[in-house]
Amino acid sequence: MKLLRRMFRMHRIFVVQELKRMTEYKSDFIIGIIGFLLAQLTNLLFIWIIFSQIPSLLGWSISQIVFIYGFSLIPKGIDHLLFDNLWSIGYFIVRKGDFDKYLTRPINTLFHIMVEKFQLDALGELIMGVALICVTLPIVGIEWSIAKILLALAVIPFATLIYVGIKTATAAIAFWTKRSGNIIYMFYMVNDFAKYPATIYNNFVKNIITYIIPFAFTAFYPAKYILTGENPLFNIGMTVIMSVILMFIGVVIWNKGINAYESAGS
């Protein structure tokens, strides 16, 4: 408990400092949010164009697909908001030798990197995600129960950890290669497939996003349970299992990477 209180206190300090920094550049913050909103609107336009020609896609209506899309933006937005600084490890912190400062401070290096900065422009994703869910809820006809509400809320942190675990593992590769930003990006782009029903893809792609790079558990499978009430043991349970496995793998690779780390600089 003492350790948790210390971590929350440190997190609060970092948040306050980051807010002070951001208030100096209000226009960048506003432009960032608008940019993310426009990007999501572009994707929605793409969905609308497809469904203007067909009534449904392998049994999924446009309302259901938009609901899944909206749900996908929630864990992704939380990850972007709180843990986006991991990208810096892959692109320049290790390569420039700046990681040395984290090793000299009395705080866990992974925790320090995660909470050092946060991205308020991620609010664009979160706002759009919540808006899409609210718009489609009256249309998709979900049968709510107390258990479904609790599971829907509880699964979001675990879906977020899938992003964090994958990003931690791929960012940590930089401890050996000095730079792994492109690897993070390559893995991260797979999440675009998870914004739509996994059942619309062929078995190869479906297996990749379900069992290899399991972004389907950040959106489709939890959203499928919310929409249909089907198979919570798989749709929700496997989301939890995948998040724990990926975070464990990410932390193991991170710790091994720190042992292999050699300061580098320009």
CSV table of C-alpha atoms in Angstrom, one decimal:
chain,number,residue,atom,x,y,z
A,1,MET,CA,0.0,0.0,0.0
A,2,LYS,CA,2.8,2.4,0.8
A,3,LEU,CA,4.4,1.7,-2.6
A,4,LEU,CA,1.1,2.3,-4.4
A,5,ARG,CA,0.6,5.6,-2.5
A,6,ARG,CA,4.0,6.7,-3.5
A,7,MET,CA,3.4,5.8,-7.1
A,8,PHE,CA,0.1,7.7,-7.2
A,9,ARG,CA,1.8,10.7,-5.5
A,10,MET,CA,4.6,10.6,-8.1
A,11,HIS,CA,2.1,10.3,-10.9
A,12,ARG,CA,0.2,13.4,-9.6
A,13,ILE,CA,3.4,15.4,-9.5
A,14,PHE,CA,4.2,14.5,-13.1
A,15,VAL,CA,0.7,15.3,-14.3
A,16,VAL,CA,0.9,18.8,-12.7
A,17,GLN,CA,4.2,19.5,-14.3
A,18,GLU,CA,3.0,18.3,-17.7
A,19,LEU,CA,-0.1,20.5,-17.4
A,20,LYS,CA,2.0,23.5,-16.7
A,21,ARG,CA,4.1,22.8,-19.8
A,22,MET,CA,1.0,22.3,-21.9
A,23,THR,CA,-0.6,25.6,-20.9
A,24,GLU,CA,2.2,27.4,-22.6
A,25,TYR,CA,1.1,25.9,-25.9
A,26,LYS,CA,-2.7,26.0,-25.9
A,27,SER,CA,-3.0,26.2,-29.7
A,28,ASP,CA,-1.0,22.9,-30.1
A,29,PHE,CA,-3.4,21.2,-27.8
A,30,ILE,CA,-6.5,22.4,-29.6
A,31,ILE,CA,-5.0,21.6,-33.0
A,32,GLY,CA,-4.1,18.1,-31.8
A,33,ILE,CA,-7.7,17.4,-30.7
A,34,ILE,CA,-9.2,18.7,-33.9
A,35,GLY,CA,-6.7,16.7,-35.9
A,36,PHE,CA,-7.7,13.4,-34.2
A,37,LEU,CA,-11.4,14.2,-34.6
A,38,LEU,CA,-10.9,14.9,-38.3
A,39,ALA,CA,-9.0,11.6,-38.7
A,40,GLN,CA,-11.9,9.6,-37.1
A,41,LEU,CA,-14.4,11.5,-39.2
A,42,THR,CA,-12.5,10.4,-42.3
A,43,ASN,CA,-12.7,6.8,-41.2
A,44,LEU,CA,-16.4,7.1,-40.5
A,45,LEU,CA,-16.9,8.5,-44.0
A,46,PHE,CA,-15.2,5.4,-45.4
A,47,ILE,CA,-17.6,3.2,-43.5
A,48,TRP,CA,-20.6,5.2,-44.7
A,49,ILE,CA,-19.4,4.9,-48.4
A,50,ILE,CA,-19.2,1.1,-48.0
A,51,PHE,CA,-22.6,0.8,-46.4
A,52,SER,CA,-24.2,3.2,-48.9
A,53,GLN,CA,-23.9,0.3,-51.4
A,54,ILE,CA,-24.7,-2.7,-49.1
A,55,PRO,CA,-27.2,-3.1,-46.3
A,56,SER,CA,-24.9,-5.2,-44.1
A,57,LEU,CA,-21.5,-6.8,-44.0
A,58,LEU,CA,-21.6,-10.5,-43.2
A,59,GLY,CA,-24.5,-10.0,-40.9
A,60,TRP,CA,-23.1,-6.8,-39.2
A,61,SER,CA,-25.2,-3.6,-39.7
A,62,ILE,CA,-23.7,-0.2,-40.1
A,63,SER,CA,-24.9,0.7,-36.6
A,64,GLN,CA,-23.1,-2.3,-35.0
A,65,ILE,CA,-19.9,-1.6,-36.9
A,66,VAL,CA,-19.9,2.1,-35.9
A,67,PHE,CA,-20.5,0.9,-32.2
A,68,ILE,CA,-17.5,-1.4,-32.5
A,69,TYR,CA,-15.5,1.4,-34.0
A,70,GLY,CA,-16.5,3.8,-31.2
A,71,PHE,CA,-15.6,1.2,-28.6
A,72,SER,CA,-12.2,0.6,-30.1
A,73,LEU,CA,-11.4,4.3,-29.6
A,74,ILE,CA,-11.8,4.1,-25.8
A,75,PRO,CA,-8.9,1.8,-24.8
A,76,LYS,CA,-6.8,3.2,-27.6
A,77,GLY,CA,-7.5,6.8,-26.4
A,78,ILE,CA,-6.7,5.9,-22.8
A,79,ASP,CA,-3.4,4.3,-23.9
A,80,HIS,CA,-2.6,7.4,-26.0
A,81,LEU,CA,-3.5,9.7,-23.1
A,82,LEU,CA,-1.5,8.0,-20.4
A,83,PHE,CA,1.2,5.8,-21.9
A,84,ASP,CA,2.2,7.5,-25.2
A,85,ASN,CA,5.7,8.4,-23.9
A,86,LEU,CA,6.8,4.8,-24.6
A,87,TRP,CA,7.1,5.8,-28.3
A,88,SER,CA,10.0,8.1,-27.2
A,89,ILE,CA,12.0,5.0,-26.1
A,90,GLY,CA,11.7,3.5,-29.5
A,91,TYR,CA,12.6,6.7,-31.4
A,92,PHE,CA,15.2,8.7,-29.6
A,93,ILE,CA,15.6,8.3,-25.8
A,94,VAL,CA,17.8,5.3,-26.0
A,95,ARG,CA,19.5,6.3,-29.2
A,96,LYS,CA,20.6,9.6,-27.8
A,97,GLY,CA,21.7,8.2,-24.5
A,98,ASP,CA,19.0,10.1,-22.6
A,99,PHE,CA,17.8,6.9,-20.8
A,100,ASP,CA,20.7,7.3,-18.4
A,101,LYS,CA,18.8,9.9,-16.4
A,102,TYR,CA,16.0,7.4,-15.6
A,103,LEU,CA,18.6,4.9,-14.2
A,104,THR,CA,19.9,7.5,-11.7
A,105,ARG,CA,16.5,8.2,-10.2
A,106,PRO,CA,14.9,6.3,-7.3
A,107,ILE,CA,11.8,5.2,-9.2
A,108,ASN,CA,11.0,2.3,-11.5
A,109,THR,CA,12.2,3.1,-15.0
A,110,LEU,CA,9.1,1.8,-16.8
A,111,PHE,CA,6.7,3.6,-14.4
A,112,HIS,CA,8.8,6.8,-14.8
A,113,ILE,CA,8.6,6.6,-18.6
A,114,MET,CA,4.9,5.9,-18.6
A,115,VAL,CA,3.8,8.7,-16.3
A,116,GLU,CA,6.4,11.4,-17.3
A,117,LYS,CA,4.1,12.8,-20.0
A,118,PHE,CA,0.6,12.4,-21.2
A,119,GLN,CA,-1.1,13.5,-24.4
A,120,LEU,CA,-4.2,15.6,-24.0
A,121,ASP,CA,-4.9,15.5,-27.7
A,122,ALA,CA,-6.0,11.9,-27.1
A,123,LEU,CA,-9.2,13.5,-25.8
A,124,GLY,CA,-10.1,13.7,-29.5
A,125,GLU,CA,-10.2,9.9,-29.7
A,126,LEU,CA,-12.0,9.6,-26.4
A,127,ILE,CA,-14.7,12.2,-27.3
A,128,MET,CA,-15.3,10.6,-30.7
A,129,GLY,CA,-15.5,7.1,-29.1
A,130,VAL,CA,-18.0,8.1,-26.5
A,131,ALA,CA,-20.0,10.1,-29.0
A,132,LEU,CA,-20.2,7.1,-31.5
A,133,ILE,CA,-21.3,4.7,-28.7
A,134,CYS,CA,-24.0,7.2,-27.5
A,135,VAL,CA,-25.3,7.7,-31.0
A,136,THR,CA,-25.6,4.0,-31.8
A,137,LEU,CA,-26.8,2.7,-28.5
A,138,PRO,CA,-30.5,3.5,-29.2
A,139,ILE,CA,-30.2,1.7,-32.6
A,140,VAL,CA,-28.3,-1.5,-31.9
A,141,GLY,CA,-30.9,-2.8,-29.3
A,142,ILE,CA,-28.6,-4.0,-26.5
A,143,GLU,CA,-30.2,-6.0,-23.8
A,144,TRP,CA,-28.6,-4.6,-20.6
A,145,SER,CA,-28.1,-6.3,-17.3
A,146,ILE,CA,-26.1,-5.4,-14.2
A,147,ALA,CA,-23.6,-8.1,-15.1
A,148,LYS,CA,-23.2,-6.8,-18.6
A,149,ILE,CA,-22.7,-3.2,-17.5
A,150,LEU,CA,-20.1,-4.2,-14.9
A,151,LEU,CA,-18.2,-6.4,-17.4
A,152,ALA,CA,-18.3,-3.7,-20.1
A,153,LEU,CA,-16.8,-1.2,-17.7
A,154,ALA,CA,-14.3,-3.7,-16.2
A,155,VAL,CA,-12.9,-4.9,-19.6
A,156,ILE,CA,-11.8,-1.4,-20.7
A,157,PRO,CA,-8.7,-1.2,-18.5
A,158,PHE,CA,-7.7,-4.7,-19.7
A,159,ALA,CA,-8.2,-3.8,-23.3
A,160,THR,CA,-6.0,-0.8,-22.7
A,161,LEU,CA,-3.3,-3.0,-21.2
A,162,ILE,CA,-3.1,-4.9,-24.5
A,163,TYR,CA,-1.9,-1.7,-26.2
A,164,VAL,CA,0.5,-1.0,-23.3
A,165,GLY,CA,1.9,-4.5,-23.2
A,166,ILE,CA,2.6,-4.6,-27.0
A,167,LYS,CA,4.1,-1.1,-26.9
A,168,THR,CA,6.3,-1.9,-23.9
A,169,ALA,CA,7.7,-5.0,-25.5
A,170,THR,CA,8.4,-3.4,-28.9
A,171,ALA,CA,9.8,-0.2,-27.4
A,172,ALA,CA,12.2,-2.3,-25.2
A,173,ILE,CA,13.8,-3.7,-28.3
A,174,ALA,CA,15.6,-0.4,-28.6
A,175,PHE,CA,17.8,-1.4,-25.7
A,176,TRP,CA,19.5,-3.8,-28.1
A,177,THR,CA,19.0,-2.0,-31.4
A,178,LYS,CA,19.1,1.7,-30.2
A,179,ARG,CA,16.0,2.4,-32.1
A,180,SER,CA,12.7,0.5,-32.4
A,181,GLY,CA,10.2,3.1,-33.4
A,182,ASN,CA,9.5,1.5,-36.8
A,183,ILE,CA,8.8,-1.9,-35.0
A,184,ILE,CA,6.4,-0.2,-32.7
A,185,TYR,CA,4.6,1.4,-35.6
A,186,MET,CA,4.5,-1.8,-37.6
A,187,PHE,CA,2.8,-3.7,-34.7
A,188,TYR,CA,0.6,-0.7,-33.8
A,189,MET,CA,-0.9,-0.4,-37.3
A,190,VAL,CA,-2.4,-3.9,-36.9
A,191,ASN,CA,-4.9,-2.3,-34.6
A,192,ASP,CA,-6.7,-0.7,-37.6
A,193,PHE,CA,-8.0,-4.2,-38.4
A,194,ALA,CA,-9.5,-4.4,-34.8
A,195,LYS,CA,-11.8,-1.5,-35.5
A,196,TYR,CA,-14.1,-3.8,-37.5
A,197,PRO,CA,-15.6,-7.2,-36.9
A,198,ALA,CA,-12.9,-9.9,-37.0
A,199,THR,CA,-15.3,-12.2,-38.8
A,200,ILE,CA,-15.1,-10.1,-42.0
A,201,TYR,CA,-11.5,-11.1,-42.5
A,202,ASN,CA,-10.1,-14.4,-43.8
A,203,ASN,CA,-8.8,-16.9,-41.3
A,204,PHE,CA,-5.2,-15.8,-41.6
A,205,VAL,CA,-5.9,-12.2,-40.7
A,206,LYS,CA,-8.4,-13.2,-38.1
A,207,ASN,CA,-5.9,-15.5,-36.3
A,208,ILE,CA,-3.2,-12.8,-36.4
A,209,ILE,CA,-5.4,-10.2,-34.7
A,210,THR,CA,-6.9,-12.7,-32.3
A,211,TYR,CA,-3.9,-14.8,-31.1
A,212,ILE,CA,-0.6,-13.3,-32.4
A,213,ILE,CA,-1.1,-9.5,-32.2
A,214,PRO,CA,-4.4,-9.7,-30.3
A,215,PHE,CA,-5.8,-6.2,-31.0
A,216,ALA,CA,-9.2,-7.8,-31.7
A,217,PHE,CA,-9.6,-8.1,-27.9
A,218,THR,CA,-9.3,-4.3,-27.6
A,219,ALA,CA,-12.5,-3.8,-29.5
A,220,PHE,CA,-14.3,-6.5,-31.5
A,221,TYR,CA,-14.6,-9.3,-28.9
A,222,PRO,CA,-15.6,-7.1,-25.9
A,223,ALA,CA,-18.0,-5.1,-28.2
A,224,LYS,CA,-19.4,-8.4,-29.5
A,225,TYR,CA,-20.3,-9.4,-26.0
A,226,ILE,CA,-22.0,-6.1,-25.3
A,227,LEU,CA,-24.0,-6.2,-28.5
A,228,THR,CA,-25.0,-9.9,-28.4
A,229,GLY,CA,-24.4,-11.1,-24.8
A,230,GLU,CA,-22.7,-14.2,-26.4
A,231,ASN,CA,-19.8,-16.1,-24.8
A,232,PRO,CA,-18.5,-13.8,-22.1
A,233,LEU,CA,-16.0,-16.4,-21.0
A,234,PHE,CA,-14.2,-15.9,-24.4
A,235,ASN,CA,-15.1,-12.4,-25.4
A,236,ILE,CA,-14.3,-10.9,-21.9
A,237,GLY,CA,-12.2,-13.6,-20.2
A,238,MET,CA,-9.7,-13.9,-23.1
A,239,THR,CA,-9.3,-10.1,-23.1
A,240,VAL,CA,-8.2,-10.2,-19.5
A,241,ILE,CA,-5.9,-13.2,-20.1
A,242,MET,CA,-4.3,-11.6,-23.2
A,243,SER,CA,-3.7,-8.3,-21.4
A,244,VAL,CA,-2.0,-10.1,-18.5
A,245,ILE,CA,0.2,-12.2,-20.8
A,246,LEU,CA,1.2,-9.2,-22.9
A,247,MET,CA,2.0,-7.0,-19.9
A,248,PHE,CA,4.1,-9.9,-18.4
A,249,ILE,CA,6.0,-10.3,-21.7
A,250,GLY,CA,6.5,-6.5,-22.0
A,251,VAL,CA,7.9,-6.2,-18.5
A,252,VAL,CA,10.2,-9.2,-18.9
A,253,ILE,CA,11.6,-7.8,-22.2
A,254,TRP,CA,11.9,-4.4,-20.6
A,255,ASN,CA,13.9,-5.7,-17.6
A,256,LYS,CA,16.2,-7.8,-19.8
A,257,GLY,CA,16.7,-4.8,-22.1
A,258,ILE,CA,17.8,-2.6,-19.2
A,259,ASN,CA,20.4,-5.3,-18.3
A,260,ALA,CA,21.6,-5.1,-21.9
A,261,TYR,CA,21.5,-1.3,-22.1
A,262,GLU,CA,24.7,0.5,-23.1
A,263,SER,CA,24.6,4.2,-23.1
A,264,ALA,CA,24.7,5.7,-26.6
A,265,GLY,CA,24.8,9.2,-27.8
A,266,SER,CA,25.6,11.5,-30.7
